[in-house]
Amino acid sequence: MSVHIPSAFEAIFYTFACAFTAPSFSNFVTLTTGWILCQGRHTISRALLAGGKAGRTKHHSAFYRFFSRAVWDPDTVGRILLGLLLPLIPGAELVLIVDDTLCRHSGPHFWGAGAHYDPLRSTYGRGTVARWIAWAFGHDWVTLAVWIPFPWNPARGVAVPFLWRLYRGKKRCPPGEYRKRTDLARELLGIAAAWLPADRKPILVADAEYACKTVLRSLPEGMSFAGPLPMEAALYDFPLRQPRRGRRRQKGMRLPTPRRIAEAPDVRWRKDTIRIYGREVPVKIKTFTALWPSVCGKRPIQVVLTQDPRGRLEDRAYFSTDVNRNWDQVLTAFSRRWALEVTFRDAKQGLGLEDPQNGWGRRPAGPTRFG
């Protein structure tokens, strides 16, 4: 089957051909080309019009069925995309980012959609603002991305998603099929780890939701983690001596919480400067190693406490499962998590991630004027 592919995209599109059947690949090329060229609201019909002649060779219903009935493998697309991105990352270290994003949709027949927590309209309840929790109807996608540095400025980069899973609430899942977002993230990490070359050293960065036992205790071999640490985390010292008889000690004495250590006057802050988010940032730090048994089990962690010298931000704690990392390497790796938030914003505002309308609109119950 002949496929009309613009010359600028030809080499890239044919790289992904093995993930599709011939008819599905033709539809994929048409939709993707039209999606890139489409201006304004990104719906499937507008993408077909923007695609030109290629979008008018088939009935439009064939393109609407692409995401629901077409034969293709999204994971194979992700594997090929990761293979294209790895040569763009110099060195052995590879920064992986996991997070979820809410795509707001409406319509009672929108498959897989549900009511999810809306972080943009919710408040944290800090200061004089009362806590307010907002909900939105739509899709919640757990996404795994890789951080790509810019050639002209290696300190900054962009996050490119290559694996994703749709999170569905308990009420929307058949019995026994419900999985938490952290379970989906663990699945994505296992798939990606099998694709990475042996000479790469991946480090996973994520927010507080994914800095949990489900993810950290099942990290693939050779992968480390960097993320935020709760200020009230139950940390322990390393066991000093092991008993001659009986069970070996798994942890030592209970340490003060990170908040207590940050407030302790006998442990002094060290002033330094770090370059993150594209600028030099003065910071005060305290570092130590400890055990976090409730989350990381027996694996030691490197704890980094930070304080704003200007007093504008509250004290915060971060950790890494690689105790050989310096404090600046931990903070630099975690700061790259924000690139995925920028990608989510650009995908929604520039590429219309929330625009497709694949469901029927709401209408009053009862017979219509057509019968």
Short mmCIF file of C-alpha atoms in Angstrom, two decimals:
data_model
loop_
_atom_site.label_atom_id
_atom_site.label_comp_id
_atom_site.label_asym_id
_atom_site.label_seq_id
_atom_site.Cartn_x
_atom_site.Cartn_y
_atom_site.Cartn_z
CA MET A 1 0.00 0.00 0.00
CA SER A 2 1.43 3.36 -0.99
CA VAL A 3 1.61 5.94 1.77
CA HIS A 4 1.89 9.67 1.14
CA ILE A 5 4.59 10.97 3.50
CA PRO A 6 5.99 14.50 3.45
CA SER A 7 9.71 14.40 2.67
CA ALA A 8 10.61 16.18 5.92
CA PHE A 9 9.07 13.35 7.99
CA GLU A 10 9.79 10.36 5.75
CA ALA A 11 12.91 9.01 7.48
CA ILE A 12 11.33 9.35 10.93
CA PHE A 13 7.97 7.82 10.04
CA TYR A 14 9.42 4.73 8.35
CA THR A 15 11.43 4.02 11.51
CA PHE A 16 8.14 3.31 13.30
CA ALA A 17 6.57 1.24 10.50
CA CYS A 18 7.25 -2.10 12.22
CA ALA A 19 4.89 -1.18 15.07
CA PHE A 20 1.87 -1.01 12.74
CA THR A 21 0.06 -3.00 10.11
CA ALA A 22 0.06 -1.44 6.64
CA PRO A 23 -3.43 0.16 6.96
CA SER A 24 -2.71 1.38 10.50
CA PHE A 25 0.63 2.86 9.43
CA SER A 26 -1.08 4.79 6.65
CA ASN A 27 -3.61 6.22 9.11
CA PHE A 28 -0.85 6.98 11.62
CA VAL A 29 1.12 8.99 9.06
CA THR A 30 -1.95 10.94 7.99
CA LEU A 31 -3.03 11.77 11.54
CA THR A 32 0.45 12.69 12.75
CA THR A 33 1.20 14.90 9.75
CA GLY A 34 -2.12 16.68 10.08
CA TRP A 35 -1.68 17.04 13.83
CA ILE A 36 1.66 18.80 13.37
CA LEU A 37 0.33 21.12 10.65
CA CYS A 38 -3.01 21.82 12.31
CA GLN A 39 -3.52 25.28 13.74
CA GLY A 40 -6.04 26.16 16.40
CA ARG A 41 -8.16 23.46 18.01
CA HIS A 42 -6.74 19.99 17.39
CA THR A 43 -9.60 17.63 16.59
CA ILE A 44 -9.34 14.61 14.32
CA SER A 45 -11.44 16.26 11.62
CA ARG A 46 -9.28 19.40 11.64
CA ALA A 47 -6.13 17.26 11.54
CA LEU A 48 -7.45 15.47 8.44
CA LEU A 49 -8.10 18.82 6.74
CA ALA A 50 -4.60 20.05 7.66
CA GLY A 51 -3.09 16.85 6.28
CA GLY A 52 -4.19 17.79 2.76
CA LYS A 53 -4.83 15.16 0.12
CA ALA A 54 -3.66 12.28 2.34
CA GLY A 55 -6.50 12.95 4.74
CA ARG A 56 -9.18 12.67 2.04
CA THR A 57 -8.30 9.28 0.54
CA LYS A 58 -10.35 7.35 3.13
CA HIS A 59 -13.60 7.78 4.94
CA HIS A 60 -13.11 9.85 8.06
CA SER A 61 -14.49 7.06 10.29
CA ALA A 62 -11.33 5.00 9.63
CA PHE A 63 -9.25 7.65 11.38
CA TYR A 64 -11.65 7.91 14.31
CA ARG A 65 -11.27 4.15 14.85
CA PHE A 66 -7.46 4.35 14.85
CA PHE A 67 -7.14 4.71 18.64
CA SER A 68 -9.83 2.16 19.52
CA ARG A 69 -9.66 -0.65 16.94
CA ALA A 70 -6.53 -0.28 14.81
CA VAL A 71 -3.76 -2.88 15.11
CA TRP A 72 -0.57 -1.29 16.47
CA ASP A 73 1.64 -1.56 19.57
CA PRO A 74 2.24 1.65 21.57
CA ASP A 75 5.07 0.04 23.55
CA THR A 76 6.93 -0.78 20.33
CA VAL A 77 6.57 2.86 19.32
CA GLY A 78 8.10 3.81 22.68
CA ARG A 79 10.99 1.40 22.27
CA ILE A 80 11.83 2.78 18.83
CA LEU A 81 11.52 6.36 20.06
CA LEU A 82 13.87 5.67 22.98
CA GLY A 83 16.39 4.18 20.56
CA LEU A 84 16.31 7.40 18.54
CA LEU A 85 16.78 9.54 21.64
CA LEU A 86 19.65 7.70 23.35
CA PRO A 87 22.36 8.92 20.91
CA LEU A 88 21.35 12.50 21.77
CA ILE A 89 22.31 12.00 25.44
CA PRO A 90 26.07 12.24 26.05
CA GLY A 91 27.76 10.34 28.84
CA ALA A 92 26.62 7.31 30.76
CA GLU A 93 24.02 8.91 33.04
CA LEU A 94 20.42 8.83 31.89
CA VAL A 95 17.70 10.83 33.67
CA LEU A 96 14.24 9.23 33.59
CA ILE A 97 11.19 11.15 34.80
CA VAL A 98 7.87 9.66 35.85
CA ASP A 99 4.74 11.69 36.51
CA ASP A 100 1.05 11.77 35.67
CA THR A 101 -1.04 14.44 33.96
CA LEU A 102 -4.75 15.11 33.77
CA CYS A 103 -6.35 15.60 30.34
CA ARG A 104 -9.76 17.17 30.87
CA HIS A 105 -12.54 15.83 28.65
CA SER A 106 -16.32 15.87 28.70
CA GLY A 107 -18.91 13.41 27.48
CA PRO A 108 -20.65 10.45 29.18
CA HIS A 109 -19.32 7.91 26.64
CA PHE A 110 -15.65 8.89 26.73
CA TRP A 111 -13.95 5.53 27.35
CA GLY A 112 -11.65 5.27 30.36
CA ALA A 113 -12.43 8.75 31.66
CA GLY A 114 -13.33 9.48 35.25
CA ALA A 115 -13.25 12.10 37.99
CA HIS A 116 -9.68 12.85 39.07
CA TYR A 117 -7.98 15.28 41.43
CA ASP A 118 -7.30 18.57 39.65
CA PRO A 119 -4.01 20.05 40.94
CA LEU A 120 -4.38 23.32 39.02
CA ARG A 121 -7.67 24.33 40.63
CA SER A 122 -6.92 22.91 44.08
CA THR A 123 -5.17 24.81 46.87
CA TYR A 124 -2.70 23.57 49.49
CA GLY A 125 -4.26 25.45 52.40
CA ARG A 126 -1.11 27.34 53.31
CA GLY A 127 -1.16 30.67 55.09
CA THR A 128 -4.57 32.33 55.16
CA VAL A 129 -5.92 30.33 52.18
CA ALA A 130 -8.23 27.47 53.13
CA ARG A 131 -7.57 24.09 51.55
CA TRP A 132 -9.80 23.43 48.56
CA ILE A 133 -9.85 20.16 46.60
CA ALA A 134 -11.16 20.33 43.03
CA TRP A 135 -12.04 17.45 40.71
CA ALA A 136 -12.14 17.24 36.93
CA PHE A 137 -13.49 14.66 34.49
CA GLY A 138 -11.08 13.22 31.96
CA HIS A 139 -8.06 10.96 31.45
CA ASP A 140 -5.15 10.58 33.86
CA TRP A 141 -1.99 9.39 32.07
CA VAL A 142 1.03 7.99 33.94
CA THR A 143 4.01 8.89 31.76
CA LEU A 144 7.68 7.90 31.66
CA ALA A 145 9.99 10.36 29.90
CA VAL A 146 13.70 10.77 29.26
CA TRP A 147 15.55 14.06 29.71
CA ILE A 148 17.42 15.31 26.62
CA PRO A 149 19.99 18.13 27.06
CA PHE A 150 20.07 20.99 24.58
CA PRO A 151 23.22 20.92 22.39
CA TRP A 152 23.77 24.67 22.90
CA ASN A 153 23.23 24.50 26.69
CA PRO A 154 23.75 21.04 28.25
CA ALA A 155 22.60 22.34 31.65
CA ARG A 156 19.06 22.69 30.31
CA GLY A 157 16.95 20.29 28.32
CA VAL A 158 13.57 18.88 27.38
CA ALA A 159 11.66 15.82 28.60
CA VAL A 160 10.37 13.49 25.86
CA PRO A 161 7.71 10.92 26.92
CA PHE A 162 8.13 7.44 25.44
CA LEU A 163 5.93 5.19 27.60
CA TRP A 164 2.52 5.79 29.12
CA ARG A 165 -0.41 4.05 30.82
CA LEU A 166 -3.98 5.19 31.44
CA TYR A 167 -4.96 5.29 35.11
CA ARG A 168 -8.54 4.27 35.83
CA GLY A 169 -10.27 4.65 39.18
CA LYS A 170 -11.68 1.73 41.13
CA LYS A 171 -15.23 2.49 40.04
CA ARG A 172 -14.23 2.43 36.37
CA CYS A 173 -12.26 -0.83 36.46
CA PRO A 174 -13.60 -4.40 36.36
CA PRO A 175 -13.13 -6.33 39.61
CA GLY A 176 -9.51 -7.31 40.17
CA GLU A 177 -8.07 -5.07 37.44
CA TYR A 178 -7.56 -1.86 39.42
CA ARG A 179 -3.95 -0.65 39.67
CA LYS A 180 -2.62 2.41 41.44
CA ARG A 181 -0.60 5.04 39.60
CA THR A 182 2.50 3.82 41.40
CA ASP A 183 1.85 0.28 40.15
CA LEU A 184 1.63 1.60 36.59
CA ALA A 185 4.88 3.52 37.09
CA ARG A 186 6.59 0.35 38.33
CA GLU A 187 5.42 -1.48 35.20
CA LEU A 188 6.79 1.26 32.93
CA LEU A 189 10.16 1.19 34.69
CA GLY A 190 10.45 -2.56 34.24
CA ILE A 191 9.73 -2.26 30.52
CA ALA A 192 12.19 0.61 30.01
CA ALA A 193 14.97 -1.10 32.00
CA ALA A 194 14.92 -4.04 29.58
CA TRP A 195 15.53 -1.65 26.66
CA LEU A 196 18.46 0.31 28.12
CA PRO A 197 22.05 -0.61 27.19
CA ALA A 198 24.23 -2.07 29.93
CA ASP A 199 26.63 0.90 29.87
CA ARG A 200 23.90 3.39 30.83
CA LYS A 201 23.35 4.48 34.44
CA PRO A 202 19.70 5.52 34.77
CA ILE A 203 18.48 7.73 37.59
CA LEU A 204 14.75 8.11 38.16
CA VAL A 205 13.36 11.43 39.42
CA ALA A 206 9.76 11.97 40.52
CA ASP A 207 7.59 13.91 42.94
CA ALA A 208 6.43 12.79 46.39
CA GLU A 209 3.67 10.50 45.09
CA TYR A 210 6.18 8.18 43.42
CA ALA A 211 8.78 8.35 46.20
CA CYS A 212 7.05 5.40 47.83
CA LYS A 213 7.58 1.76 48.73
CA THR A 214 5.84 0.47 45.60
CA VAL A 215 8.36 2.14 43.29
CA LEU A 216 11.56 2.26 45.36
CA ARG A 217 11.57 -1.34 46.54
CA SER A 218 11.19 -2.60 42.98
CA LEU A 219 13.67 -0.37 41.19
CA PRO A 220 15.41 -2.26 38.36
CA GLU A 221 18.98 -3.29 39.02
CA GLY A 222 21.44 -0.47 38.44
CA MET A 223 18.78 2.28 38.66
CA SER A 224 18.85 4.91 41.40
CA PHE A 225 16.21 7.40 42.55
CA ALA A 226 16.20 11.07 43.53
CA GLY A 227 13.16 12.85 44.93
CA PRO A 228 11.62 14.76 47.83
CA LEU A 229 11.72 13.44 51.38
CA PRO A 230 8.90 14.18 53.88
CA MET A 231 10.03 16.48 56.66
CA GLU A 232 8.52 14.05 59.20
CA ALA A 233 10.05 10.90 57.70
CA ALA A 234 11.03 8.15 60.16
CA LEU A 235 14.79 7.82 59.61
CA TYR A 236 17.16 5.47 61.40
CA ASP A 237 20.89 5.17 61.94
CA PHE A 238 22.86 2.19 60.68
CA PRO A 239 23.18 -0.79 63.08
CA LEU A 240 26.51 -0.56 64.91
CA ARG A 241 26.98 -4.12 66.12
CA GLN A 242 25.33 -7.36 65.18
CA PRO A 243 24.32 -9.85 67.89
CA ARG A 244 26.13 -13.16 67.98
CA ARG A 245 22.83 -14.99 68.21
CA GLY A 246 19.37 -14.30 67.01
CA ARG A 247 18.12 -12.11 64.22
CA ARG A 248 20.46 -9.57 62.67
CA ARG A 249 19.61 -5.95 63.32
CA GLN A 250 18.07 -4.20 60.32
CA LYS A 251 18.36 -0.66 61.66
CA GLY A 252 19.98 1.36 64.40
CA MET A 253 18.68 4.10 66.67
CA ARG A 254 15.84 6.35 65.57
CA LEU A 255 17.14 9.65 64.21
CA PRO A 256 15.43 13.02 64.56
CA THR A 257 13.08 13.90 61.74
CA PRO A 258 14.46 16.02 58.88
CA ARG A 259 12.54 18.97 60.31
CA ARG A 260 14.22 18.56 63.70
CA ILE A 261 17.65 18.26 62.09
CA ALA A 262 16.98 21.38 60.02
CA GLU A 263 16.07 23.29 63.19
CA ALA A 264 18.91 21.89 65.31
CA PRO A 265 21.43 24.64 66.13
CA ASP A 266 24.28 22.18 66.77
CA VAL A 267 24.24 21.04 63.12
CA ARG A 268 25.34 24.07 61.13
CA TRP A 269 24.17 24.98 57.66
CA ARG A 270 26.77 25.14 54.91
CA LYS A 271 26.40 27.98 52.40
CA ASP A 272 26.96 27.24 48.75
CA THR A 273 25.70 27.99 45.25
CA ILE A 274 24.15 25.66 42.73
CA ARG A 275 23.12 26.22 39.13
CA ILE A 276 19.59 24.90 38.56
CA TYR A 277 16.68 26.03 36.41
CA GLY A 278 19.11 28.00 34.26
CA ARG A 279 20.49 30.31 36.94
CA GLU A 280 22.77 30.47 39.96
CA VAL A 281 20.86 29.83 43.19
CA PRO A 282 22.34 30.45 46.68
CA VAL A 283 21.43 27.73 49.14
CA LYS A 284 22.19 26.43 52.63
CA ILE A 285 22.53 22.68 52.98
CA LYS A 286 22.89 19.88 55.51
CA THR A 287 23.67 16.34 54.37
CA PHE A 288 23.81 12.94 56.05
CA THR A 289 23.16 9.27 55.29
CA ALA A 290 20.46 7.22 56.95
CA LEU A 291 17.99 4.37 56.58
CA TRP A 292 14.33 4.84 55.64
CA PRO A 293 13.03 1.32 56.35
CA SER A 294 9.33 2.00 55.78
CA VAL A 295 9.99 2.97 52.15
CA CYS A 296 13.47 1.87 51.04
CA GLY A 297 13.91 -1.16 53.27
CA LYS A 298 17.58 -1.97 53.86
CA ARG A 299 18.82 0.38 51.14
CA PRO A 300 20.69 3.42 52.55
CA ILE A 301 19.82 6.91 51.33
CA GLN A 302 21.66 10.21 51.02
CA VAL A 303 19.61 13.01 52.64
CA VAL A 304 19.98 16.64 51.56
CA LEU A 305 18.31 19.40 53.59
CA THR A 306 18.00 22.82 51.96
CA GLN A 307 17.23 26.28 53.29
CA ASP A 308 16.64 29.53 51.44
CA PRO A 309 19.17 32.14 52.68
CA ARG A 310 16.61 34.86 51.91
CA GLY A 311 13.93 33.15 53.99
CA ARG A 312 11.32 33.19 51.21
CA LEU A 313 10.97 29.41 50.90
CA GLU A 314 10.40 26.85 53.62
CA ASP A 315 13.03 24.27 54.49
CA ARG A 316 12.89 21.18 52.30
CA ALA A 317 14.41 17.70 52.24
CA TYR A 318 15.51 15.53 49.32
CA PHE A 319 17.10 12.11 49.10
CA SER A 320 18.88 9.77 46.73
CA THR A 321 19.27 6.02 46.87
CA ASP A 322 22.83 6.49 45.54
CA VAL A 323 24.83 7.49 48.62
CA ASN A 324 27.88 8.29 46.48
CA ARG A 325 26.16 11.28 44.88
CA ASN A 326 27.10 14.76 46.01
CA TRP A 327 24.35 17.06 47.27
CA ASP A 328 24.52 19.22 44.14
CA GLN A 329 24.13 16.16 41.91
CA VAL A 330 21.00 15.15 43.83
CA LEU A 331 19.41 18.61 43.51
CA THR A 332 20.44 18.99 39.87
CA ALA A 333 18.91 15.63 38.94
CA PHE A 334 15.67 16.40 40.76
CA SER A 335 15.39 19.85 39.17
CA ARG A 336 15.16 18.18 35.75
CA ARG A 337 11.79 16.74 36.74
CA TRP A 338 10.26 20.13 35.94
CA ALA A 339 11.02 19.63 32.24
CA LEU A 340 8.21 17.05 32.09
CA GLU A 341 5.75 19.59 33.50
CA VAL A 342 6.77 21.95 30.70
CA THR A 343 6.23 19.16 28.16
CA PHE A 344 2.73 18.52 29.52
CA ARG A 345 1.90 22.22 29.25
CA ASP A 346 3.24 22.49 25.69
CA ALA A 347 1.42 19.31 24.61
CA LYS A 348 -1.88 20.67 25.90
CA GLN A 349 -1.55 24.29 24.81
CA GLY A 350 0.42 23.86 21.58
CA LEU A 351 -0.42 20.35 20.33
CA GLY A 352 -3.98 20.08 21.62
CA LEU A 353 -3.58 17.02 23.83
CA GLU A 354 -6.96 17.71 25.45
CA ASP A 355 -8.79 18.71 22.25
CA PRO A 356 -9.94 15.40 20.62
CA GLN A 357 -13.67 14.70 21.02
CA ASN A 358 -14.09 10.94 20.87
CA GLY A 359 -17.36 10.74 22.78
CA TRP A 360 -20.99 11.74 22.37
CA GLY A 361 -22.13 14.96 23.94
CA ARG A 362 -24.58 15.07 26.81
CA ARG A 363 -28.25 15.35 25.94
CA PRO A 364 -31.54 15.13 27.87
CA ALA A 365 -32.90 11.67 28.48
CA GLY A 366 -35.89 10.48 26.45
CA PRO A 367 -36.81 10.40 22.76
CA THR A 368 -35.33 12.94 20.36
CA ARG A 369 -37.07 14.80 17.57
CA PHE A 370 -35.61 12.24 15.12
CA GLY A 371 -37.55 9.36 16.64
#
